[in-house]
Amino acid sequence: MTLTQLAVFGAIGLGYAAIVPGRMRGWLLMAVSVFAVYWLQPAVPIRRVDFILPTLTLGLAIVVWSLTRQAKFTKADAVALIVTAVIVGTIALTRYLIPALRPTPSRPPALVYVLAGLGVFALVWGAIDWIGRTQGMPRRIRLVILGQVVIVAMFIILKTDALAELAAEWARGVTNQSTGLAKASDWQWLGFSYIAFRLIHMLRDVQAGRLPKDISLREHLTYVVFFPALTAGPIDRIERHIRDDRALVGMKGLDAPRITEGLTRIGVGILKKFVVADWLALIALDSHNADQASSTGALWILLYAYALRLWLDFSGYSDIAIGLGVLFGIHLPENFDRPYLKNNLTAFWQSWHMSLSNWARYYVFNPVSRVLLRREPKPNPNAVVLTAHLSTMILIGLWHGVTVNFFVWGLWHGVGLFIHKKWSDRTRMVYMGLNERPMVKWAWTAAGWLVTFHFVVLGWVWFSLGDFGAAVEVLGRLVGS
Amino acid sequence: MAGWDWLTKPQTPYNRRFVRNVVIKGVLLFIALNLCYVLTNPLPVLSRITLYNSVLPGRERLPYSENPASDYNISVQRLEGMFASINLSQSNKADDEYRVFFLGDSSVWGWLLEEDETLSACINRGNYRMSDGRRVVVYNLGYPVTNVLKDSMLLEESLQYQPDLVVWFLTLAGFYIEDQLKHQVVQNNADLARDLIERYDLALDVNRLPDDPNLWERSIIGQRRELADLLRHQVYGMAWLATGYDHRNPKFHEQRVENLLPGDDLLGNPRIEGGWTEDLLSFDVMLAGMDIAQNHDLPVLVVNEPIFRTSGFNNENRYNDYYPKWAYDSYRELLASIAQRENWHYTDLWDAAPNDQFTNTGLHLTPAATCEFAHKIVSYIMALAEQP
């Protein structure tokens, strides 16, 4: 999100509650979010793809709504569908305007293709909806599982360089572009990582019978593509989101606490992301300067800069998203809580990218632990804890990209969390006994912070460098070898 | 969440009056701050406030970059900022230091050379001492453009740093009248350039310099680029310190041109019959620079720097792709005659570097040839410095 886009969204957020009647606010939120899917989409070198990807996002969201729908299709749902189609059609019509007036990075496809695409989508959606309604629960559950498989498969393709490159080659072939120039980075699908996890959350919850039964298409679409959280999260939960959404009707027009809180969070976020983080980026560790660092001390400076930059950039973006959400009456979940001040790794992961780690805890750690604990004969508890930590953290690692380094980063934290669990189990009584010796307790806590911080910071080496060998070499140089 | 309690759970609840007051105070403060900034014009002073020479060591050469992200450097355009960032202290000149400033173009700055391969670095590594025991310490004030107006402005600014000697490296291209006002350093220090032109009545059109900045251009908003660059320059200092790179040399660069196109034009301009005369080149600008030095009893050694002399096609008409023979020869004669007339310390080293040691242009030398040339210069410096 650029500063201009942020200013536009902020201005709408400031005024909309005062101008738009309560019952229309949710609709405006949906319309702005659907529009933002196109407006925020970065340019993609493959022709028309920067129009197709946002359209696919909306199509996928609507299909998942059909798969998870437990209430009747209402007039309001039909209106949501029509409003979405009209917005897509209007954006497609901007192909006849000058580039400055188009919301998309490149010229949208001809209207005939857009209409054909919408027609095909209507057929597929109709079929899925019909199966869901008429063919009984087992078939519907199979479709829900299939939906998860499809989303995970898309995720794997997009996050695996070799597969993404193959897909880019295919797409370039279809659009008569040079296949030799295909790159994995051709697929810059705005917010797909977050959208996929929101959709999987819904599919898993409907499968487990936990999903609220009365989610309208408007509420669902707004949740999936809510524009402040589209680019970089946080990953909200639908039941929390619709609670805020339904309260929009009674929201005060010009509410001083809401405006103060929203604008302050945005301001803090801008300062963190666009000022401090962007400056730190000038000296943050990357594969280029890692090679050039002239000493161990220099390498540590670059690494500290990277660690601070990553936190300020990401938490700054979360602040902006949360602030925008507040202006629009949606309270997105917090994503960071002073993570670098935590004195153990578990506390770090309870305060770093909290919405993702909560998601992973909910949909990976807990189910994996449950399944393992139910096995007969009972497995070793240590093996259960280790497996659950490893599977969760490796998944979080691979969520950033299917590469060796992200895998190792996940492994690093999985093992770290396991070691911390064993350590805290053994030392809990000792630690509790320190209450009467405050200086020793302080020293214990400080040592915990020092170890945790440096464990996390060293882990960023895997994260920041694309190459396994380079990361091993840098880690070696950091410890002076 | 605890971290945001100060915002979400205020002691006094927010109301519209609070929001209105915050907005009004914020706007007023912003306007007041900009007005103060306009009235005090603090950019020259702010340019001197730097982490270099305190938290960070001073840079080895003036900050210049075409690609800041990979150079860990930025082109600071105000002279105050340029001087503040190099390893040159205004106050702490050691008693045993004989301070020499090198002025010149990219060959002095060290194009395609690392910062420890430049003329000044080579001499400093040699640890030369004068007969009275003083160390010869050379500071690189070269800047990658051939322009004697820029050199004169740098020379004047450098007087605050207690030089004992200036070595001014020259080449014909630095004297083209039409180029004097074009360069960014001159444009961004238009106040200093205008002052110099008017003080010495130089044959340059001050109207081609940017107008005095208006109110908007003098505000924080108007100068946000310069201010951001000053801050970025400090941050890049950390990366420079960590890596030792102040300029990323390209992996591949064009080689000097050996075989030249037919003709004896000078950058597309036809031959001047009879060659250059003093009024056709910016010798008045150089004379102004020399006068400034003389007024401060500062000796200047003028050096005509080496050029590449091709033996390839069309060598009968040209020395290289920059210079046709008629233009360069007449420039050399003119410079020598002016130096004699003005009683300058002048040495013509135009052919002092082997032809096979030039890199991408007819002016830039390899590290080895640069050092060899540097040691030649030392003998002139020592001779001049030892003069009673």
PDB file of C-alpha atoms in Angstrom, chain A residues 196-386:
ATOM      1  CA  ALA A 196      -5.584 -18.646   1.574  1.00  0.00           C
ATOM      2  CA  PHE A 197      -5.264 -18.961   5.346  1.00  0.00           C
ATOM      3  CA  ARG A 198      -8.557 -17.131   5.908  1.00  0.00           C
ATOM      4  CA  LEU A 199     -10.308 -19.454   3.456  1.00  0.00           C
ATOM      5  CA  ILE A 200      -8.723 -22.580   4.959  1.00  0.00           C
ATOM      6  CA  HIS A 201      -9.847 -21.375   8.389  1.00  0.00           C
ATOM      7  CA  MET A 202     -13.426 -21.198   7.106  1.00  0.00           C
ATOM      8  CA  LEU A 203     -13.303 -24.564   5.362  1.00  0.00           C
ATOM      9  CA  ARG A 204     -11.741 -26.284   8.380  1.00  0.00           C
ATOM     10  CA  ASP A 205     -14.245 -24.713  10.731  1.00  0.00           C
ATOM     11  CA  VAL A 206     -17.255 -25.684   8.645  1.00  0.00           C
ATOM     12  CA  GLN A 207     -15.842 -29.219   8.474  1.00  0.00           C
ATOM     13  CA  ALA A 208     -15.543 -29.259  12.257  1.00  0.00           C
ATOM     14  CA  GLY A 209     -18.977 -27.708  12.703  1.00  0.00           C
ATOM     15  CA  ARG A 210     -17.538 -24.600  14.386  1.00  0.00           C
ATOM     16  CA  LEU A 211     -18.360 -21.987  11.754  1.00  0.00           C
ATOM     17  CA  PRO A 212     -21.211 -19.542  12.470  1.00  0.00           C
ATOM     18  CA  LYS A 213     -24.244 -20.577  10.443  1.00  0.00           C
ATOM     19  CA  ASP A 214     -25.522 -17.221   9.283  1.00  0.00           C
ATOM     20  CA  ILE A 215     -22.647 -15.613   7.391  1.00  0.00           C
ATOM     21  CA  SER A 216     -23.875 -13.587   4.453  1.00  0.00           C
ATOM     22  CA  LEU A 217     -21.940 -13.283   1.211  1.00  0.00           C
ATOM     23  CA  ARG A 218     -21.352  -9.602   1.923  1.00  0.00           C
ATOM     24  CA  GLU A 219     -19.898 -10.334   5.341  1.00  0.00           C
ATOM     25  CA  HIS A 220     -17.826 -13.179   3.980  1.00  0.00           C
ATOM     26  CA  LEU A 221     -16.388 -11.174   1.077  1.00  0.00           C
ATOM     27  CA  THR A 222     -15.595  -8.230   3.334  1.00  0.00           C
ATOM     28  CA  TYR A 223     -13.828 -10.585   5.739  1.00  0.00           C
ATOM     29  CA  VAL A 224     -11.732 -12.316   3.080  1.00  0.00           C
ATOM     30  CA  VAL A 225     -10.642  -9.206   1.184  1.00  0.00           C
ATOM     31  CA  PHE A 226     -10.905  -6.537   3.894  1.00  0.00           C
ATOM     32  CA  PHE A 227      -8.523  -4.029   2.328  1.00  0.00           C
ATOM     33  CA  PRO A 228      -6.452  -2.908   5.355  1.00  0.00           C
ATOM     34  CA  ALA A 229      -5.468  -6.526   6.016  1.00  0.00           C
ATOM     35  CA  LEU A 230      -5.203  -7.582   2.384  1.00  0.00           C
ATOM     36  CA  THR A 231      -1.506  -6.928   1.804  1.00  0.00           C
ATOM     37  CA  ALA A 232       0.095  -8.118   5.035  1.00  0.00           C
ATOM     38  CA  GLY A 233      -2.559  -9.294   7.472  1.00  0.00           C
ATOM     39  CA  PRO A 234      -3.343  -9.647  10.318  1.00  0.00           C
ATOM     40  CA  ILE A 235      -5.287 -12.883   9.786  1.00  0.00           C
ATOM     41  CA  ASP A 236      -8.570 -12.277  11.540  1.00  0.00           C
ATOM     42  CA  ARG A 237     -11.186 -14.904  12.490  1.00  0.00           C
ATOM     43  CA  ILE A 238     -14.556 -14.697  10.752  1.00  0.00           C
ATOM     44  CA  GLU A 239     -16.671 -14.901  13.907  1.00  0.00           C
ATOM     45  CA  ARG A 240     -14.803 -11.909  15.372  1.00  0.00           C
ATOM     46  CA  HIS A 241     -14.920 -10.000  12.112  1.00  0.00           C
ATOM     47  CA  ILE A 242     -18.674 -10.340  11.596  1.00  0.00           C
ATOM     48  CA  ARG A 243     -19.292  -9.225  15.162  1.00  0.00           C
ATOM     49  CA  ASP A 244     -17.668  -5.874  14.315  1.00  0.00           C
ATOM     50  CA  ASP A 245     -19.281  -5.840  10.878  1.00  0.00           C
ATOM     51  CA  ARG A 246     -22.761  -6.173  12.353  1.00  0.00           C
ATOM     52  CA  ALA A 247     -22.033  -3.416  14.861  1.00  0.00           C
ATOM     53  CA  LEU A 248     -21.307  -0.950  12.047  1.00  0.00           C
ATOM     54  CA  VAL A 249     -25.017  -0.077  11.896  1.00  0.00           C
ATOM     55  CA  GLY A 250     -24.904   1.498  15.338  1.00  0.00           C
ATOM     56  CA  MET A 251     -21.447   3.063  15.015  1.00  0.00           C
ATOM     57  CA  LYS A 252     -21.252   6.782  15.836  1.00  0.00           C
ATOM     58  CA  GLY A 253     -20.644   9.063  12.871  1.00  0.00           C
ATOM     59  CA  LEU A 254     -17.806  11.217  14.109  1.00  0.00           C
ATOM     60  CA  ASP A 255     -16.547   9.293  17.071  1.00  0.00           C
ATOM     61  CA  ALA A 256     -13.565  11.009  18.708  1.00  0.00           C
ATOM     62  CA  PRO A 257     -12.082   7.910  20.414  1.00  0.00           C
ATOM     63  CA  ARG A 258     -12.344   5.888  17.192  1.00  0.00           C
ATOM     64  CA  ILE A 259     -10.777   8.621  15.060  1.00  0.00           C
ATOM     65  CA  THR A 260      -8.045   9.305  17.627  1.00  0.00           C
ATOM     66  CA  GLU A 261      -7.173   5.651  17.988  1.00  0.00           C
ATOM     67  CA  GLY A 262      -7.302   4.972  14.246  1.00  0.00           C
ATOM     68  CA  LEU A 263      -5.235   7.963  13.182  1.00  0.00           C
ATOM     69  CA  THR A 264      -2.684   7.464  15.955  1.00  0.00           C
ATOM     70  CA  ARG A 265      -2.144   3.828  14.996  1.00  0.00           C
ATOM     71  CA  ILE A 266      -1.776   4.843  11.348  1.00  0.00           C
ATOM     72  CA  GLY A 267       0.688   7.585  12.310  1.00  0.00           C
ATOM     73  CA  VAL A 268       2.771   5.251  14.435  1.00  0.00           C
ATOM     74  CA  GLY A 269       2.694   2.669  11.642  1.00  0.00           C
ATOM     75  CA  ILE A 270       3.855   5.190   9.038  1.00  0.00           C
ATOM     76  CA  LEU A 271       6.714   6.279  11.271  1.00  0.00           C
ATOM     77  CA  LYS A 272       7.791   2.686  11.904  1.00  0.00           C
ATOM     78  CA  LYS A 273       7.420   1.418   8.370  1.00  0.00           C
ATOM     79  CA  PHE A 274       8.082   4.314   6.030  1.00  0.00           C
ATOM     80  CA  VAL A 275      10.663   6.179   8.117  1.00  0.00           C
ATOM     81  CA  VAL A 276      12.645   3.937  10.444  1.00  0.00           C
ATOM     82  CA  ALA A 277      12.264   0.568   8.714  1.00  0.00           C
ATOM     83  CA  ASP A 278      12.941   2.001   5.264  1.00  0.00           C
ATOM     84  CA  TRP A 279      16.130   3.617   6.546  1.00  0.00           C
ATOM     85  CA  LEU A 280      17.240   0.474   8.301  1.00  0.00           C
ATOM     86  CA  ALA A 281      16.665  -1.343   5.019  1.00  0.00           C
ATOM     87  CA  LEU A 282      19.660   0.590   3.658  1.00  0.00           C
ATOM     88  CA  ILE A 283      21.985  -1.318   5.975  1.00  0.00           C
ATOM     89  CA  ALA A 284      20.030  -4.488   6.692  1.00  0.00           C
ATOM     90  CA  LEU A 285      21.690  -7.844   6.007  1.00  0.00           C
ATOM     91  CA  ASP A 286      21.180  -9.224   2.517  1.00  0.00           C
ATOM     92  CA  SER A 287      23.071 -11.596   0.263  1.00  0.00           C
ATOM     93  CA  HIS A 288      24.909  -8.655  -1.296  1.00  0.00           C
ATOM     94  CA  ASN A 289      26.315  -6.962   1.798  1.00  0.00           C
ATOM     95  CA  ALA A 290      26.788 -10.250   3.688  1.00  0.00           C
ATOM     96  CA  ASP A 291      29.597 -11.039   1.232  1.00  0.00           C
ATOM     97  CA  GLN A 292      31.158  -7.622   1.646  1.00  0.00           C
ATOM     98  CA  ALA A 293      31.073  -7.339   5.443  1.00  0.00           C
ATOM     99  CA  SER A 294      34.627  -6.748   6.490  1.00  0.00           C
ATOM    100  CA  SER A 295      34.503  -8.179  10.020  1.00  0.00           C
ATOM    101  CA  THR A 296      32.429 -10.204  12.461  1.00  0.00           C
ATOM    102  CA  GLY A 297      31.330  -7.014  14.232  1.00  0.00           C
ATOM    103  CA  ALA A 298      30.224  -5.501  10.930  1.00  0.00           C
ATOM    104  CA  LEU A 299      28.181  -8.596  10.140  1.00  0.00           C
ATOM    105  CA  TRP A 300      26.445  -8.358  13.516  1.00  0.00           C
ATOM    106  CA  ILE A 301      25.555  -4.708  12.822  1.00  0.00           C
ATOM    107  CA  LEU A 302      23.969  -5.714   9.516  1.00  0.00           C
ATOM    108  CA  LEU A 303      22.093  -8.543  11.207  1.00  0.00           C
ATOM    109  CA  TYR A 304      20.791  -6.355  14.053  1.00  0.00           C
ATOM    110  CA  ALA A 305      19.679  -3.813  11.442  1.00  0.00           C
ATOM    111  CA  TYR A 306      17.858  -6.597   9.581  1.00  0.00           C
ATOM    112  CA  ALA A 307      16.148  -7.835  12.749  1.00  0.00           C
ATOM    113  CA  LEU A 308      14.973  -4.364  13.724  1.00  0.00           C
ATOM    114  CA  ARG A 309      13.956  -3.527  10.201  1.00  0.00           C
ATOM    115  CA  LEU A 310      11.883  -6.690   9.848  1.00  0.00           C
ATOM    116  CA  TRP A 311      10.017  -6.024  13.071  1.00  0.00           C
ATOM    117  CA  LEU A 312       9.480  -2.300  12.396  1.00  0.00           C
ATOM    118  CA  ASP A 313       8.412  -2.898   8.803  1.00  0.00           C
ATOM    119  CA  PHE A 314       5.957  -5.662   9.596  1.00  0.00           C
ATOM    120  CA  SER A 315       4.599  -4.308  12.851  1.00  0.00           C
ATOM    121  CA  GLY A 316       4.373  -0.847  11.265  1.00  0.00           C
ATOM    122  CA  TYR A 317       2.294  -2.309   8.471  1.00  0.00           C
ATOM    123  CA  SER A 318       0.131  -4.086  11.044  1.00  0.00           C
ATOM    124  CA  ASP A 319      -0.346  -0.790  12.906  1.00  0.00           C
ATOM    125  CA  ILE A 320      -1.485   0.866   9.683  1.00  0.00           C
ATOM    126  CA  ALA A 321      -3.889  -2.013   8.953  1.00  0.00           C
ATOM    127  CA  ILE A 322      -5.257  -1.966  12.508  1.00  0.00           C
ATOM    128  CA  GLY A 323      -5.578   1.836  12.440  1.00  0.00           C
ATOM    129  CA  LEU A 324      -7.432   1.784   9.119  1.00  0.00           C
ATOM    130  CA  GLY A 325      -9.626  -1.004  10.450  1.00  0.00           C
ATOM    131  CA  VAL A 326     -10.464   1.063  13.525  1.00  0.00           C
ATOM    132  CA  LEU A 327     -11.437   4.037  11.337  1.00  0.00           C
ATOM    133  CA  PHE A 328     -13.816   1.744   9.460  1.00  0.00           C
ATOM    134  CA  GLY A 329     -15.127   0.176  12.668  1.00  0.00           C
ATOM    135  CA  ILE A 330     -13.388  -3.206  12.345  1.00  0.00           C
ATOM    136  CA  HIS A 331     -10.977  -4.104  15.156  1.00  0.00           C
ATOM    137  CA  LEU A 332      -8.368  -6.340  13.565  1.00  0.00           C
ATOM    138  CA  PRO A 333      -6.406  -8.555  15.958  1.00  0.00           C
ATOM    139  CA  GLU A 334      -3.054  -7.345  17.249  1.00  0.00           C
ATOM    140  CA  ASN A 335      -0.083  -8.869  15.462  1.00  0.00           C
ATOM    141  CA  PHE A 336       2.920  -7.819  17.583  1.00  0.00           C
ATOM    142  CA  ASP A 337       3.451  -7.211  21.273  1.00  0.00           C
ATOM    143  CA  ARG A 338       7.048  -6.070  21.830  1.00  0.00           C
ATOM    144  CA  PRO A 339       8.432  -9.438  20.712  1.00  0.00           C
ATOM    145  CA  TYR A 340      12.116  -8.561  21.058  1.00  0.00           C
ATOM    146  CA  LEU A 341      11.642  -7.856  24.761  1.00  0.00           C
ATOM    147  CA  LYS A 342      10.468 -11.376  25.580  1.00  0.00           C
ATOM    148  CA  ASN A 343      12.717 -13.536  27.705  1.00  0.00           C
ATOM    149  CA  ASN A 344      11.839 -16.905  26.229  1.00  0.00           C
ATOM    150  CA  LEU A 345      11.068 -18.291  22.802  1.00  0.00           C
ATOM    151  CA  THR A 346       7.517 -19.338  23.618  1.00  0.00           C
ATOM    152  CA  ALA A 347       6.706 -15.800  24.730  1.00  0.00           C
ATOM    153  CA  PHE A 348       8.385 -14.510  21.560  1.00  0.00           C
ATOM    154  CA  TRP A 349       6.072 -16.605  19.408  1.00  0.00           C
ATOM    155  CA  GLN A 350       3.094 -15.424  21.424  1.00  0.00           C
ATOM    156  CA  SER A 351       4.006 -11.872  20.468  1.00  0.00           C
ATOM    157  CA  TRP A 352       5.452 -12.107  16.933  1.00  0.00           C
ATOM    158  CA  HIS A 353       3.043 -12.259  13.986  1.00  0.00           C
ATOM    159  CA  MET A 354       0.483 -13.368  16.527  1.00  0.00           C
ATOM    160  CA  SER A 355      -2.375 -13.834  14.080  1.00  0.00           C
ATOM    161  CA  LEU A 356      -0.311 -16.300  12.025  1.00  0.00           C
ATOM    162  CA  SER A 357       1.090 -18.148  15.030  1.00  0.00           C
ATOM    163  CA  ASN A 358      -2.417 -18.369  16.535  1.00  0.00           C
ATOM    164  CA  TRP A 359      -3.708 -19.735  13.235  1.00  0.00           C
ATOM    165  CA  ALA A 360      -0.925 -22.304  13.153  1.00  0.00           C
ATOM    166  CA  ARG A 361      -1.500 -23.239  16.785  1.00  0.00           C
ATOM    167  CA  TYR A 362      -5.207 -23.669  16.112  1.00  0.00           C
ATOM    168  CA  TYR A 363      -5.015 -25.594  12.859  1.00  0.00           C
ATOM    169  CA  VAL A 364      -1.673 -27.419  13.115  1.00  0.00           C
ATOM    170  CA  PHE A 365      -0.214 -27.630  16.613  1.00  0.00           C
ATOM    171  CA  ASN A 366      -3.402 -28.574  18.445  1.00  0.00           C
ATOM    172  CA  PRO A 367      -4.701 -31.100  15.868  1.00  0.00           C
ATOM    173  CA  VAL A 368      -1.262 -32.725  15.494  1.00  0.00           C
ATOM    174  CA  SER A 369      -0.879 -33.007  19.276  1.00  0.00           C
ATOM    175  CA  ARG A 370      -4.410 -34.396  19.618  1.00  0.00           C
ATOM    176  CA  VAL A 371      -3.922 -36.997  16.897  1.00  0.00           C
ATOM    177  CA  LEU A 372      -0.589 -38.148  18.344  1.00  0.00           C
ATOM    178  CA  LEU A 373      -1.893 -38.306  21.902  1.00  0.00           C
ATOM    179  CA  ARG A 374      -4.852 -40.437  20.841  1.00  0.00           C
ATOM    180  CA  ARG A 375      -2.612 -43.063  19.251  1.00  0.00           C
ATOM    181  CA  GLU A 376      -2.209 -46.461  20.796  1.00  0.00           C
ATOM    182  CA  PRO A 377       0.242 -47.381  22.128  1.00  0.00           C
ATOM    183  CA  LYS A 378       0.771 -43.957  23.675  1.00  0.00           C
ATOM    184  CA  PRO A 379       3.789 -42.279  22.100  1.00  0.00           C
ATOM    185  CA  ASN A 380       6.566 -40.710  24.132  1.00  0.00           C
ATOM    186  CA  PRO A 381       5.279 -37.259  25.297  1.00  0.00           C
ATOM    187  CA  ASN A 382       8.567 -35.668  24.248  1.00  0.00           C
ATOM    188  CA  ALA A 383       8.112 -37.030  20.741  1.00  0.00           C
ATOM    189  CA  VAL A 384       4.582 -35.593  20.630  1.00  0.00           C
ATOM    190  CA  VAL A 385       5.713 -32.144  21.725  1.00  0.00           C
ATOM    191  CA  LEU A 386       8.677 -32.147  19.350  1.00  0.00           C
TER     192      LEU A 386
END
